[in-house]
Coordinates of C-alpha atoms in Angstrom, one line a residue:
X1 CA -18.6 -0.6 -12.1
X2 CA -21.3 1.3 -10.1
X3 CA -20.8 3.5 -7.1
X4 CA -23.6 4.1 -4.6
X5 CA -23.1 7.2 -2.6
X6 CA -24.5 7.6 0.9
X7 CA -24.4 11.2 2.2
X8 CA -24.8 11.3 6.0
X9 CA -25.7 14.2 8.2
X10 CA -28.6 16.1 9.7
X11 CA -27.0 19.4 8.6
X12 CA -27.4 18.4 4.9
X13 CA -31.1 17.6 5.2
X14 CA -32.0 20.5 7.4
X15 CA -30.5 22.9 4.9
X16 CA -27.7 24.3 7.0
X17 CA -25.1 23.2 4.4
X18 CA -25.2 22.0 0.8
X19 CA -23.8 18.7 -0.4
X20 CA -21.1 19.4 -2.9
X21 CA -19.6 15.9 -3.0
X22 CA -22.2 14.1 -5.3
X23 CA -21.8 16.8 -8.0
X24 CA -18.0 16.7 -7.8
X25 CA -17.9 12.9 -7.9
X26 CA -20.1 12.7 -11.0
X27 CA -17.7 14.9 -13.0
X28 CA -14.6 13.3 -11.5
X29 CA -15.6 9.8 -12.5
X30 CA -16.2 10.7 -16.2
X31 CA -12.9 9.5 -17.3
X32 CA -12.6 6.4 -15.1
X33 CA -14.2 2.9 -15.3
X34 CA -16.6 3.8 -12.5
X35 CA -20.0 5.4 -12.5
X36 CA -22.2 7.0 -9.8
X37 CA -25.5 5.2 -10.2
X38 CA -27.3 6.2 -7.0
X39 CA -27.1 8.9 -4.2
X40 CA -29.0 8.6 -0.9
X41 CA -29.3 11.2 1.9
X42 CA -29.9 10.2 5.5
X43 CA -29.9 11.8 8.9
X44 CA -27.6 10.7 11.7
X45 CA -29.9 7.9 12.7
X46 CA -29.0 4.3 13.0
X47 CA -32.2 2.8 11.4
X48 CA -32.0 5.2 8.4
X49 CA -28.3 4.5 7.8
X50 CA -28.7 0.7 8.0
X51 CA -31.6 0.7 5.5
X52 CA -29.7 3.0 3.1
X53 CA -26.6 0.9 3.2
X54 CA -28.6 -2.3 2.4
X55 CA -30.4 -0.5 -0.4
X56 CA -27.1 0.7 -2.0
X57 CA -25.4 -2.7 -1.6
X58 CA -28.2 -4.3 -3.7
X59 CA -27.6 -2.0 -6.7
X60 CA -23.9 -1.0 -6.4
X61 CA -20.5 -2.6 -6.6
X62 CA -18.9 0.1 -4.4
X63 CA -20.8 1.6 -1.4
X64 CA -19.2 5.0 -0.6
X65 CA -20.3 7.0 2.5
X66 CA -19.5 10.6 3.3
X67 CA -19.7 12.1 6.8
X68 CA -20.0 10.6 10.3
X69 CA -16.4 9.5 10.8
X70 CA -15.3 12.4 13.1
X71 CA -14.8 12.4 16.9
X72 CA -18.2 13.6 18.1
X73 CA -21.1 11.6 19.5
X74 CA -23.2 12.1 16.3
X75 CA -20.5 10.6 14.1
X76 CA -22.0 7.1 13.8
X77 CA -20.5 5.7 10.6
X78 CA -17.9 3.4 12.2
X79 CA -20.5 1.9 14.6
X80 CA -23.1 1.5 11.9
X81 CA -20.6 -0.2 9.5
X82 CA -19.5 -2.5 12.3
X83 CA -23.1 -3.4 13.0
X84 CA -24.1 -3.8 9.4
X85 CA -21.3 -6.3 8.8
X86 CA -21.5 -8.1 12.1
X87 CA -18.1 -6.8 13.3
X88 CA -16.7 -5.6 16.6
X89 CA -14.9 -2.3 17.0
X90 CA -11.3 -3.1 17.9
X91 CA -8.1 -1.0 18.6
X92 CA -5.9 -0.8 15.5
X93 CA -2.2 0.0 15.7
X94 CA -2.0 1.2 12.1
X95 CA -4.9 3.6 12.8
X96 CA -3.2 5.0 15.8
X97 CA 0.0 5.7 13.8
X98 CA -2.1 7.4 11.0
X99 CA -4.0 9.6 13.5
X100 CA -0.8 10.6 15.3
X101 CA 0.7 11.6 12.0
X102 CA -2.4 13.6 11.0
X103 CA -2.4 15.5 14.3
X104 CA 1.3 16.3 14.0
X105 CA 0.7 17.7 10.5
X106 CA -1.6 20.3 12.1
X107 CA 0.9 21.0 15.0
X108 CA -1.2 19.1 17.6
X109 CA -0.7 16.2 19.9
X110 CA -3.4 13.5 19.9
X111 CA -4.8 12.3 23.2
X112 CA -6.1 8.7 22.5
X113 CA -8.6 9.1 25.3
X114 CA -10.2 12.2 23.9
X115 CA -11.9 10.3 21.0
X116 CA -12.4 6.9 19.5
X117 CA -10.2 7.3 16.3
X118 CA -8.1 4.3 17.4
X119 CA -11.1 2.0 17.1
X120 CA -12.2 0.5 13.8
X121 CA -14.5 -2.4 12.7
X122 CA -12.7 -5.8 12.5
X123 CA -11.3 -6.6 9.0
X124 CA -11.5 -3.0 7.9
X125 CA -8.4 -1.1 6.8
X126 CA -7.6 2.5 7.7
X127 CA -6.5 5.0 5.1
X128 CA -4.7 8.3 5.1
X129 CA -6.6 11.6 5.1
X130 CA -4.5 14.0 2.9
X131 CA -6.4 17.1 4.0
X132 CA -7.8 16.3 7.5
X133 CA -7.5 14.2 10.7
X134 CA -10.2 11.5 10.6
X135 CA -8.9 8.4 8.7
X136 CA -10.9 6.8 6.0
X137 CA -12.2 3.3 6.1
X138 CA -12.2 0.5 3.5
X139 CA -13.8 -3.0 3.7
X140 CA -13.4 -5.4 0.9
X141 CA -16.4 -7.7 1.4
X142 CA -15.8 -9.8 -1.7
X143 CA -13.9 -9.7 -5.0
X144 CA -16.3 -7.1 -6.5
X145 CA -18.0 -5.5 -3.5
X146 CA -16.2 -2.9 -1.4
X147 CA -17.4 -0.4 1.3
X148 CA -15.6 2.9 1.8
X149 CA -16.1 5.7 4.3
X150 CA -14.8 9.2 3.9
X151 CA -15.2 12.6 5.6
X152 CA -18.1 14.8 4.5
X153 CA -16.0 18.0 4.3
X154 CA -15.7 18.5 0.5
X155 CA -11.9 19.3 0.4
X156 CA -11.2 16.2 2.6
X157 CA -13.6 14.0 0.7
X158 CA -12.3 15.0 -2.8
X159 CA -8.6 14.5 -1.8
X160 CA -9.3 11.2 -0.1
X161 CA -11.3 9.8 -3.0
X162 CA -8.8 11.0 -5.7
X163 CA -5.6 10.1 -3.9
X164 CA -6.6 7.2 -1.8
X165 CA -9.8 5.5 -2.7
X166 CA -9.5 5.6 -6.5
X167 CA -6.0 4.0 -6.5
X168 CA -7.4 1.3 -4.2
X169 CA -10.3 0.6 -6.5
X170 CA -8.1 0.5 -9.6
X171 CA -5.7 -2.0 -8.1
X172 CA -8.2 -4.1 -6.1
X173 CA -11.4 -4.3 -8.2
X174 CA -11.8 -6.3 -11.4
X175 CA -12.6 -3.6 -13.8
X176 CA -14.2 -5.0 -17.0
X177 CA -15.1 -1.8 -18.8
X178 CA -13.6 -2.2 -22.3
X179 CA -13.5 1.5 -22.9
X180 CA -10.7 2.0 -20.4
X181 CA -7.3 0.6 -19.6
X182 CA -5.3 0.9 -16.4
X183 CA -1.6 1.8 -16.8
X184 CA 0.3 1.3 -13.6
X185 CA 3.9 2.4 -12.8
X186 CA 5.4 0.9 -9.7
X187 CA 8.3 2.7 -7.9
X188 CA 10.5 1.8 -4.9
X189 CA 12.2 3.8 -2.2
X190 CA 11.0 7.4 -2.8
X191 CA 8.2 9.0 -0.8
X192 CA 5.2 10.4 -2.7
X193 CA 5.9 14.0 -1.6
X194 CA 9.6 13.8 -2.7
X195 CA 8.5 12.5 -6.2
X196 CA 6.1 15.4 -7.0
X197 CA 7.6 18.3 -5.1
X198 CA 11.3 17.7 -5.2
X199 CA 12.5 15.2 -7.8
X200 CA 9.9 15.6 -10.5
X201 CA 8.0 18.9 -10.2
X202 CA 5.4 19.1 -13.0
X203 CA 5.3 15.4 -13.5
X204 CA 1.7 15.2 -12.1
X205 CA 0.5 17.6 -14.7
X206 CA 2.3 15.9 -17.6
X207 CA 0.9 12.5 -16.7
X208 CA -2.6 13.7 -16.0
X209 CA -2.8 15.0 -19.6
X210 CA -3.1 11.3 -20.7
X211 CA -5.9 10.4 -18.3
X212 CA -7.1 10.4 -14.7
X213 CA -4.0 10.1 -12.5
X214 CA -3.9 8.7 -9.0
X215 CA -0.9 8.2 -6.6
X216 CA -1.0 5.3 -4.2
X217 CA 1.7 4.9 -1.5
X218 CA 2.6 1.2 -1.1
X219 CA 5.0 -0.6 1.2
X220 CA 8.3 1.4 0.6
X221 CA 7.1 2.7 -2.7
X222 CA 4.5 4.5 -4.7
X223 CA 2.2 3.4 -7.5
X224 CA 1.3 5.9 -10.2
X225 CA -2.0 4.8 -11.9
X226 CA -3.3 6.4 -15.1
X227 CA -6.7 5.5 -16.5
X228 CA -6.4 5.6 -20.3
X229 CA -9.3 5.6 -22.8
X230 CA -8.9 2.5 -24.9
X231 CA -8.5 3.3 -28.6
X232 CA -6.1 3.0 -31.5
X233 CA -3.7 5.4 -29.7
X234 CA -3.6 3.7 -26.3
X235 CA -0.3 1.9 -27.0
X236 CA 1.3 5.1 -28.3
X237 CA 0.2 6.9 -25.1
X238 CA 1.8 4.2 -23.0
X239 CA 5.1 4.6 -24.8
X240 CA 4.9 8.4 -24.4
X241 CA 4.3 8.0 -20.7
X242 CA 7.3 5.7 -20.4
X243 CA 9.5 8.2 -22.1
X244 CA 8.3 11.0 -19.8
X245 CA 9.0 9.1 -16.5
X246 CA 12.2 7.6 -17.8
X247 CA 13.5 11.1 -18.6
X248 CA 13.2 12.0 -14.9
X249 CA 15.2 11.1 -11.7
X250 CA 12.3 8.6 -11.0
X251 CA 13.7 6.3 -13.7
X252 CA 16.0 4.3 -11.4
X253 CA 13.2 3.6 -9.0
X254 CA 10.7 2.1 -11.4
X255 CA 10.6 -1.6 -11.0
X256 CA 7.5 -2.5 -13.0
X257 CA 4.9 -1.3 -15.5
X258 CA 2.0 -3.4 -14.3
X259 CA 0.2 -4.7 -11.2
X260 CA 2.1 -7.7 -10.1
X261 CA 3.3 -7.8 -6.5
X262 CA 7.0 -7.9 -5.8
X263 CA 7.0 -11.7 -5.0
X264 CA 4.9 -12.4 -8.1
X265 CA 7.4 -10.5 -10.3
X266 CA 10.4 -12.2 -8.7
X267 CA 8.9 -15.7 -9.4
X268 CA 8.0 -14.7 -13.0
X269 CA 11.5 -13.3 -13.7
X270 CA 13.3 -16.2 -12.0
X271 CA 11.3 -18.7 -14.2
X272 CA 12.1 -16.8 -17.3
X273 CA 15.9 -17.0 -16.5
X274 CA 15.7 -20.5 -15.0
X275 CA 17.2 -19.4 -11.7
X276 CA 16.7 -21.0 -8.3
X277 CA 16.4 -19.0 -5.1
X278 CA 17.1 -19.7 -1.4
X279 CA 16.9 -17.5 1.7
X280 CA 18.5 -17.2 5.1
X281 CA 16.3 -15.2 7.5
X282 CA 16.9 -14.1 11.0
X283 CA 15.0 -10.9 11.9
X284 CA 12.3 -11.6 9.3
X285 CA 11.5 -15.0 10.7
X286 CA 10.4 -16.6 7.5
X287 CA 8.3 -13.7 6.3
X288 CA 10.1 -13.4 3.0
X289 CA 9.8 -17.2 2.3
X290 CA 6.1 -17.0 3.1
X291 CA 5.6 -14.2 0.7
X292 CA 7.3 -16.0 -2.1
X293 CA 5.4 -19.2 -1.5
X294 CA 2.1 -17.3 -1.6
X295 CA 2.7 -17.2 -5.3
X296 CA 1.4 -20.1 -7.3
X297 CA 4.2 -21.9 -9.1
X298 CA 6.9 -20.6 -6.9
X299 CA 8.1 -24.2 -6.2
X300 CA 9.8 -24.2 -9.6
X301 CA 12.3 -21.5 -8.5
X302 CA 12.2 -21.3 -4.7
X303 CA 14.1 -24.1 -3.0
X304 CA 13.9 -23.1 0.7
X305 CA 14.8 -20.9 3.6
X306 CA 16.8 -21.3 6.8
X307 CA 15.3 -19.4 9.7
X308 CA 18.5 -18.7 11.5
X309 CA 17.1 -16.8 14.5
X310 CA 19.8 -18.1 16.9
X311 CA 23.5 -17.6 16.4
X312 CA 24.0 -21.3 16.8
X313 CA 21.9 -21.9 13.6
X314 CA 23.9 -19.3 11.8
X315 CA 27.1 -21.1 12.6
X316 CA 26.1 -24.8 12.6
X317 CA 23.8 -24.7 9.5
X318 CA 24.9 -21.7 7.4
X319 CA 28.6 -21.8 8.2
X320 CA 28.9 -18.3 9.7
X321 CA 32.3 -18.1 11.4
X322 CA 32.1 -17.6 15.2
X323 CA 34.9 -15.1 14.9
X324 CA 32.7 -13.0 12.5
X325 CA 30.0 -12.9 15.2
X326 CA 32.5 -12.0 17.8
X327 CA 34.2 -9.3 15.8
X328 CA 31.2 -7.7 14.0
X329 CA 28.0 -9.0 15.7
X330 CA 25.0 -10.8 14.3
X331 CA 23.7 -7.7 12.7
X332 CA 26.5 -6.7 10.3
X333 CA 27.5 -6.7 6.7
X334 CA 30.0 -9.5 7.4
X335 CA 27.4 -11.8 9.0
X336 CA 24.8 -11.2 6.4
X337 CA 27.3 -11.9 3.7
X338 CA 28.3 -15.3 5.2
X339 CA 24.6 -16.2 5.8
X340 CA 23.8 -15.6 2.1
X341 CA 26.9 -17.5 0.9
X342 CA 26.1 -20.4 3.3
X343 CA 22.4 -20.6 2.2
X344 CA 23.4 -20.7 -1.5
X345 CA 26.0 -23.5 -0.7
X346 CA 23.7 -25.5 1.6
X347 CA 20.7 -25.4 -0.8
X348 CA 22.7 -25.4 -4.0
X349 CA 20.8 -22.4 -5.6
X350 CA 21.8 -19.8 -8.1
X351 CA 20.9 -16.9 -5.8
X352 CA 20.6 -16.5 -2.0
X353 CA 19.4 -13.5 0.1
X354 CA 19.9 -13.1 3.8
X355 CA 18.3 -10.9 6.4
X356 CA 19.7 -10.1 9.9
X357 CA 18.5 -7.1 11.9
X358 CA 16.9 -5.6 14.9
X359 CA 13.1 -5.3 14.7
X360 CA 12.7 -4.2 18.4
X361 CA 11.3 -2.9 20.5
X362 CA 14.4 -3.8 22.4
X363 CA 17.8 -4.9 21.4
X364 CA 19.0 -1.7 19.8
X365 CA 22.0 0.5 20.7
X366 CA 23.4 3.9 19.6
X367 CA 25.6 2.1 17.1
X368 CA 22.9 -0.3 15.9
X369 CA 19.5 1.2 16.7
X370 CA 16.2 -0.6 16.3
X371 CA 15.4 -0.7 12.6
X372 CA 18.9 -1.7 11.5
X373 CA 19.0 -4.6 9.0
X374 CA 21.9 -6.2 7.1
X375 CA 21.0 -7.8 3.8
X376 CA 23.3 -10.2 2.0
X377 CA 23.2 -11.3 -1.6
X378 CA 25.1 -14.3 -3.1
X379 CA 25.2 -15.4 -6.7
X380 CA 27.5 -16.7 -9.4
X381 CA 28.1 -13.0 -10.3
X382 CA 29.5 -12.3 -6.8
X383 CA 28.7 -11.7 -3.2
X384 CA 27.7 -8.4 -1.5
X385 CA 26.0 -7.0 1.6
X386 CA 24.8 -3.7 3.0
X387 CA 23.3 -2.2 6.2
X388 CA 20.1 -0.2 6.0
X389 CA 18.0 1.6 8.6
X390 CA 14.2 1.9 8.8
X391 CA 11.6 3.2 11.3
X392 CA 8.4 1.6 12.6
X393 CA 7.1 -0.9 15.1
X394 CA 8.2 -4.5 15.1
X395 CA 5.7 -5.8 12.5
X396 CA 6.2 -2.9 10.2
X397 CA 10.0 -3.2 10.4
X398 CA 9.8 -6.9 9.5
X399 CA 7.7 -6.0 6.5
X400 CA 10.2 -3.3 5.4
X401 CA 13.2 -5.5 5.9
X402 CA 11.6 -8.2 3.7
X403 CA 10.6 -5.7 1.0
X404 CA 14.1 -4.2 0.9
X405 CA 15.7 -7.6 0.5
X406 CA 13.2 -8.9 -2.1
X407 CA 13.6 -5.7 -4.1
X408 CA 17.3 -6.3 -4.2
X409 CA 16.7 -9.9 -5.2
X410 CA 14.5 -8.7 -8.1
X411 CA 17.3 -6.4 -9.3
X412 CA 19.9 -9.2 -9.0
X413 CA 17.6 -11.6 -11.1
X414 CA 17.1 -9.0 -13.7
X415 CA 20.8 -8.4 -14.0
X416 CA 21.7 -12.1 -14.1

């Protein structure tokens, strides 16, 4: 697939600084399925930028811009991208969280009124900046057309492309280059920094010996993606990679060698074992059921979900004892356990999972703060429940609650 690079900035064309990103990118891409096919240089002028983007889109699958995403008045990339795609600039909560984190990393406090970092074009996603403050931008226009905007500072651009953009491209673009194969390792529950600096020091260097390595944080997990040259030794390399990672503390957190989403893998494994699934959801409000039913063919294993938001639904439909709610509260191991057992009984399934928690922003206490969730599991093998704690806003917490419960569902299916 072809990458068109747009280098933005008056300082490049007036000779004040040299562009180092194009040369670096050419070399970096050598062992990936992507190729740099065109580089354009433009000044910080709207008409020039719009023409250059249009020209690159006509001949490239990936349009990558550098420069112009900072906080000053001549940083026009966000506005130009919005105008080119017919989008409005809107405030984005995820962007705000990322920028706050970036400022904190440099020992600073961000004043939202001091710049427009919080605004991004509609339908764009914001990415981390491993070496700077300004977030990156990604817009997936179609299955095989994506726009990406990164800082122009070489150390920021290089880190963002290798650690953020490349993993995105490898997992979201249909790469059809027969000379390469993507080997993806999906992990759960361990932050990226802890993997490489605490649990598995030296793992990056060992894996990179096989091919270009990228690390992509996902919802409550990390993907390790290696681009392998396809030849008679490719399968042998995969087995060697597996032996390496499975000989580290990371082994227990690996839930897949592949690119299936968690709901997709759950449906696949449940089909293989001829198991049926039901859910009882309080704090997640049907999110987990929605994610499972997004998977084609899920009707063969997923029976249904009770959204037991009110305690009356927990007692009247799922059979949770009123005394359990009085003694332990709605958010407790005991209530989650009875919810899961009730769902399995009511819907006559092999396995049931329950969610009851506090997504906030209110409703928490010192004993049960916002971010507390109880997850119950019921199956023929037995019944269990646990209480977990997470951080984030309401929507992020719901997603994390769902991911934690579905991950435990996957493990239960695999062990059934």
